[in-house]
């Protein structure tokens, strides 16, 4: 079993989602218990994977490779390295936490909801583990379908608009990626000697392709990732999708789905086209910085808590883009840990917004005020999460942001440290919008009488949020547990970039 | 000698002979079973099954022409014969299960005879290697479809559909005949191989030849409903009985494609330089100076773009499917631009998956109109909760038509775009894929209405008989399975084009 653990991670949730369809319609509690049990089993599997993973190796581990399509040499090819390991852990942690946290939020069509959640989890894990480009593409697209229904069926009042926008935006990018995949495999055919979409084969030859062709492939791949991240100016689908999605949908969207974009950039854009990435590092960094500042400014202007958190994602993901553009070991490591951090903090922020929404059915900041006195446990935990998102030292956000800024400051690929300096403004702004929001919602006198009887967090909600808080503090105090796992893999990526740079000098 | 060749030809002509006999038997039997409408249907099915059996016996027959080089018996026509019989079979079942037809004043049974005649026409279209034979086959299939389209003679929509169809069909086939006569004037022969030999050996006026090609394209374009010969499609699809629409969208289109491929690849290849690549594949070399692939490229792009853009505005499910089928023809034409075995086998693969997903979509539409008495998409709100099996299957067909992975449609598109990119038509591939994004909008509009909006008014479950469910699954399951295990299908398609076009 340990040899096929990756397949188990992907297909356990997908296959075990089918029995849900046969449960009796009224048995909501049973369905929820079953789903959470499945996700916990998957989480335990990922813990086993974590301990089985050999951090000293930079190669892919637990590799499974079976021929899928013979005449095209397309493989069912899975493998995990330090980069995907952390994202797998994040994914498998977020699912049970979310399900427990939103236990009573979904009241209609529970069966279908939990069925789709499990399908979504399996395909997300599939995205992070696929090492064949077509297999990757299949999982990448598969995610759209459960997400479409989750937003569309259980979403808010503008859900139709949001779903269509989400679907079309993502599809636009991913179809370009499909062109790029086929083109790349075709172009590599004479170099490898056969048509194949095997990532490990392709990355050996892709750096030797003519630069203008690499550039187009890079753009086609990059656009689909940029839409998913989302990078400015492709971010406009995000606030709609986030705001309209049910809490569970928003949490998973923010915590895991957005990471598909940055993971894709790191794995495929940098992995396959390192030189082109170096050439485009500055424009990418500029878009990242615009995202950071623009996203933060939009946050300040929001009146709706959920929208505020949604736009804060644009800002935070900008840091990760800046980190990848920096392309030093520190910045990429920082970017990777920041992916996890963003998943934890923003996921938790959405959960808190969901908790308060379940109680009062409004997300307007102006409807609240002075909640600290009424719901003290909520207030204190919410503060911790806000501070983690801002990047207070001792909590996880600080580690990630510090590494990103330190790593990109001296990056030889950016030629200039102005991007980093501008990026730091984003941290200041994040303190402004989050603390201001906290102040308006939590502090001051209670002005709205309807808020007087709001109940505090119950045991279930506290338990659901504890794992996230645990990791927030853990990463903040001792990030090495996680950084050490990814170090070898990240180093290898950067070494490839440096080697490619040297190579190009030899060729031209 | 003469009789010998005819007898020899007949021995390889069993499937067609069986279909002809079936037509006669149905016409005859009708005289005795006027009340029992299903008898002719069963006979039609039996005839199709027998034809299928004899087609299977031809699987390993070496490629050859029979009846004095009129008809070819080769793996290429074999592929289309299997496709056409499968589609004919499903259409007979659709007809059995359609309330629309059952409840109409539908007393005579020439319906099934015409259905078989259309299939027979398709057989001959796929296999004729002589332009005159090709024209006759086209007319046989067209004439049957005119009558079928107007089958509800008391319904205005149906009569209008038939009339439009006849007028467009008449004009197109007239133009095509004119094209054939020009080609005959240039080359002095109607035999495709002779045309190819003449064109490769003698200098001809390319302008005249190009005009002839355009005129021929009118006939092909009308059959596959490619822009600008598509105008009949939405009205005819909307007005005809739904099983007939399904038949027109699949059988008639497939046969049209077969004819188009054979005509261009056999008649206009450079016969002076036959080349076989190391993989044993025949490489097509087009005549120098004759830019017909470019013409096809323009038509393909126009077809899919128009089909997709207009489909967005449709509220009627049948009209939407009509425009979607125009767009689908555009994707298939794209692969033809490549003019290589890879492109042709991609087209064949796409046609096969298109058979399942498009017939599936039409069958789902039939069931929706049976139970909910509507063809309007806006009136399908929330029916996903009332008939889950039906609507989930519909979702599978829609996602497959738009080309989402894990469905057969993705495989079809993957092969088409691989062929394009492999031959350097990257921009064409991008235009095609952008079209897929547009198409997604109207396909998910159907899903939105079915699943995302809660049912209003009556919310009771609406279920179907076992027969309906079985047929629905028989279409939905291949649509998914072919998305994961498609090796045999693509192998079959590749085999069918391997030696195609060589004499």
Coordinates of N, CA and C in Angstrom, one line a residue, chain A residues 68-72 74 108-109 112 134 137-139 141-142 144-145 148-149 152-154 159-160 163-164 167-168 171-172 175-176 178-180 182-184 186 195 197 216 220, chain B residues 342 385 395 399 402-406 410 414-415 417-418 421-422 426-427 429-430 433-434 436-438 440-441 444-445 447-448 451-455 483-486 490-491 494:
Chain A
X68 N -0.8 5.0 -20.2 CA -2.3 5.2 -20.3 C -2.7 5.2 -21.8
X69 N -2.1 6.0 -22.6 CA -2.4 6.0 -24.0 C -1.2 5.6 -24.8
X70 N -1.3 4.4 -25.5 CA 0.0 3.9 -26.0 C 0.5 4.7 -27.2
X71 N -0.3 5.1 -28.1 CA 0.3 5.7 -29.3 C 0.7 7.1 -29.0
X72 N 0.3 7.7 -27.9 CA 0.8 9.0 -27.6 C 1.8 9.1 -26.4
X74 N 1.2 8.7 -23.3 CA 0.7 9.5 -22.2 C 0.6 8.5 -21.0
X108 N -29.7 22.3 2.5 CA -30.4 21.7 1.3 C -29.4 20.9 0.5
X109 N -29.9 19.8 0.0 CA -29.1 18.9 -0.9 C -27.8 18.5 -0.3
X112 N -25.6 15.8 -2.2 CA -24.9 16.2 -3.4 C -23.7 17.1 -3.0
X134 N -0.8 15.6 -19.6 CA -2.2 15.4 -19.9 C -3.0 15.0 -18.7
X137 N -3.6 18.0 -16.8 CA -4.7 18.8 -17.4 C -6.1 18.2 -17.1
X138 N -6.1 16.9 -17.1 CA -7.4 16.3 -16.8 C -7.9 16.6 -15.4
X139 N -7.0 16.5 -14.4 CA -7.4 16.9 -13.1 C -7.7 18.3 -13.0
X141 N -8.9 20.4 -15.1 CA -10.3 20.7 -15.6 C -11.4 20.1 -14.8
X142 N -11.1 18.9 -14.3 CA -12.1 18.2 -13.5 C -12.5 19.0 -12.3
X144 N -13.2 22.0 -12.1 CA -14.2 23.0 -12.5 C -15.6 22.5 -12.2
X145 N -15.8 21.2 -12.5 CA -17.2 20.7 -12.4 C -17.7 20.8 -11.0
X148 N -18.1 24.4 -9.9 CA -19.2 25.0 -10.6 C -20.5 24.8 -9.9
X149 N -20.7 23.5 -9.5 CA -22.0 23.2 -8.8 C -22.0 23.7 -7.4
X152 N -22.7 27.2 -7.7 CA -24.0 27.5 -8.4 C -25.2 27.1 -7.6
X153 N -25.1 26.0 -6.8 CA -26.3 25.5 -6.1 C -26.4 26.1 -4.8
X154 N -25.3 26.2 -4.0 CA -25.3 26.6 -2.6 C -24.9 28.1 -2.5
X159 N -25.1 34.1 -7.8 CA -24.3 33.0 -8.1 C -24.2 32.6 -9.5
X160 N -25.3 32.9 -10.3 CA -25.2 32.5 -11.7 C -24.1 33.3 -12.5
X163 N -20.7 32.0 -11.3 CA -20.3 30.7 -11.8 C -19.9 30.8 -13.2
X164 N -20.6 31.5 -14.0 CA -20.3 31.6 -15.4 C -19.0 32.3 -15.6
X167 N -16.2 29.9 -14.5 CA -16.0 28.8 -15.5 C -15.3 29.3 -16.8
X168 N -15.8 30.4 -17.3 CA -15.3 30.8 -18.6 C -13.8 31.3 -18.5
X171 N -11.6 28.3 -18.0 CA -11.6 27.5 -19.2 C -10.7 28.1 -20.3
X172 N -10.9 29.4 -20.4 CA -10.1 30.2 -21.4 C -8.6 29.9 -21.2
X175 N -7.6 26.1 -21.8 CA -7.5 25.6 -23.2 C -6.2 26.1 -23.9
X176 N -5.8 27.3 -23.5 CA -4.5 27.7 -24.0 C -3.4 26.7 -23.5
X178 N -3.8 23.7 -22.9 CA -3.8 22.4 -23.7 C -3.1 22.6 -25.0
X179 N -3.3 23.7 -25.7 CA -2.5 24.0 -26.9 C -1.0 23.9 -26.6
X180 N -0.6 24.5 -25.5 CA 0.8 24.5 -25.2 C 1.3 23.1 -24.9
X182 N 0.2 20.2 -26.1 CA 0.4 19.4 -27.3 C 1.5 20.0 -28.1
X183 N 1.6 21.3 -28.2 CA 2.7 21.9 -29.0 C 4.1 21.5 -28.4
X184 N 4.2 21.6 -27.1 CA 5.4 21.3 -26.4 C 5.8 19.8 -26.7
X186 N 4.8 18.0 -29.1 CA 5.1 17.8 -30.5 C 6.5 18.3 -30.9
X195 N 6.8 10.9 -29.2 CA 5.8 11.9 -28.6 C 5.5 11.4 -27.2
X197 N 4.1 13.0 -23.1 CA 3.8 14.2 -22.3 C 4.3 14.0 -20.9
X216 N 6.2 31.6 -26.5 CA 4.8 31.4 -26.7 C 4.2 30.3 -25.8
X220 N 1.3 30.7 -23.0 CA 0.1 29.9 -23.0 C -0.1 29.2 -21.6
Chain B
X342 N -3.1 11.5 -40.1 CA -3.4 11.9 -38.7 C -4.7 12.7 -38.6
X385 N -33.5 18.2 -10.5 CA -33.9 17.6 -9.2 C -35.1 16.7 -9.4
X395 N -26.1 16.4 -18.7 CA -24.9 17.1 -18.3 C -23.6 16.4 -18.9
X399 N -21.2 18.4 -21.4 CA -19.8 18.6 -21.1 C -18.9 17.9 -22.1
X402 N -18.7 20.1 -25.2 CA -17.9 21.2 -25.0 C -16.4 20.8 -24.8
X403 N -16.2 19.5 -24.6 CA -14.8 19.0 -24.6 C -14.1 19.0 -23.3
X404 N -14.8 18.8 -22.2 CA -14.2 18.7 -20.9 C -13.5 17.4 -20.7
X405 N -12.4 17.3 -20.1 CA -11.7 16.0 -20.0 C -12.5 15.0 -19.2
X406 N -12.2 13.7 -19.4 CA -12.9 12.6 -18.8 C -14.2 12.3 -19.6
X410 N -13.6 15.3 -25.2 CA -12.2 15.8 -25.0 C -11.3 15.0 -25.9
X414 N -8.9 16.5 -28.5 CA -7.5 16.3 -28.3 C -6.8 15.8 -29.6
X415 N -7.5 14.8 -30.3 CA -6.9 14.3 -31.5 C -6.9 15.3 -32.6
X417 N -6.8 18.6 -32.3 CA -5.9 19.7 -32.1 C -4.4 19.2 -32.1
X418 N -4.2 17.9 -31.7 CA -2.9 17.3 -31.9 C -2.5 17.3 -33.4
X421 N -1.7 20.9 -34.4 CA -0.4 21.5 -33.9 C 0.7 20.7 -34.5
X422 N 0.6 19.4 -34.6 CA 1.6 18.6 -35.2 C 2.0 19.1 -36.6
X426 N -0.9 26.1 -35.5 CA -1.1 26.4 -34.1 C -2.2 27.5 -33.9
X427 N -2.2 28.5 -34.8 CA -3.2 29.5 -34.7 C -4.6 29.0 -34.9
X429 N -5.5 26.0 -34.2 CA -5.9 25.3 -33.0 C -6.4 26.2 -31.9
X430 N -5.7 27.4 -31.8 CA -6.1 28.3 -30.8 C -7.5 28.9 -31.1
X433 N -9.9 26.3 -30.1 CA -10.1 26.2 -28.6 C -10.8 27.4 -28.0
X434 N -10.6 28.6 -28.6 CA -11.3 29.7 -28.1 C -12.8 29.5 -28.4
X436 N -14.2 26.7 -28.3 CA -14.7 25.8 -27.3 C -15.1 26.6 -26.0
X437 N -14.4 27.7 -25.7 CA -14.8 28.5 -24.6 C -16.1 29.1 -24.8
X438 N -16.3 29.6 -26.0 CA -17.6 30.3 -26.3 C -18.7 29.2 -26.2
X440 N -18.9 26.7 -24.4 CA -19.1 26.3 -23.0 C -20.2 27.2 -22.4
X441 N -20.3 28.4 -22.9 CA -21.3 29.3 -22.3 C -22.7 28.8 -22.5
X444 N -23.2 25.3 -20.6 CA -23.5 25.3 -19.2 C -24.7 26.1 -18.9
X445 N -25.2 26.9 -19.8 CA -26.5 27.6 -19.6 C -27.6 26.5 -19.4
X447 N -27.1 23.5 -18.2 CA -26.8 22.9 -16.9 C -27.3 23.8 -15.8
X448 N -27.1 25.1 -16.0 CA -27.5 26.1 -15.0 C -29.0 26.0 -14.8
X451 N -29.9 22.5 -13.1 CA -29.4 22.2 -11.7 C -29.4 23.3 -10.7
X452 N -29.0 24.5 -11.2 CA -28.7 25.6 -10.2 C -30.0 26.3 -9.8
X453 N -31.0 26.3 -10.6 CA -32.2 27.0 -10.3 C -33.2 26.0 -9.7
X454 N -33.8 26.4 -8.6 CA -34.8 25.5 -8.0 C -36.0 25.3 -8.8
X455 N -36.6 24.1 -8.8 CA -37.8 24.0 -9.6 C -39.0 24.9 -9.0
X483 N -13.9 8.4 -23.0 CA -13.0 9.5 -22.5 C -11.9 9.0 -21.8
X484 N -11.9 7.7 -21.3 CA -10.8 7.2 -20.5 C -10.1 6.1 -21.3
X485 N -10.9 5.2 -21.9 CA -10.3 4.1 -22.7 C -10.7 4.3 -24.1
X486 N -9.8 4.9 -24.9 CA -10.2 5.2 -26.2 C -9.2 4.6 -27.2
X490 N -9.4 4.8 -31.5 CA -8.5 5.5 -32.3 C -7.7 4.6 -33.2
X491 N -7.5 3.4 -32.7 CA -6.8 2.4 -33.6 C -7.7 2.1 -34.8
X494 N -7.5 4.9 -37.2 CA -6.2 4.9 -37.9 C -6.1 3.8 -38.9

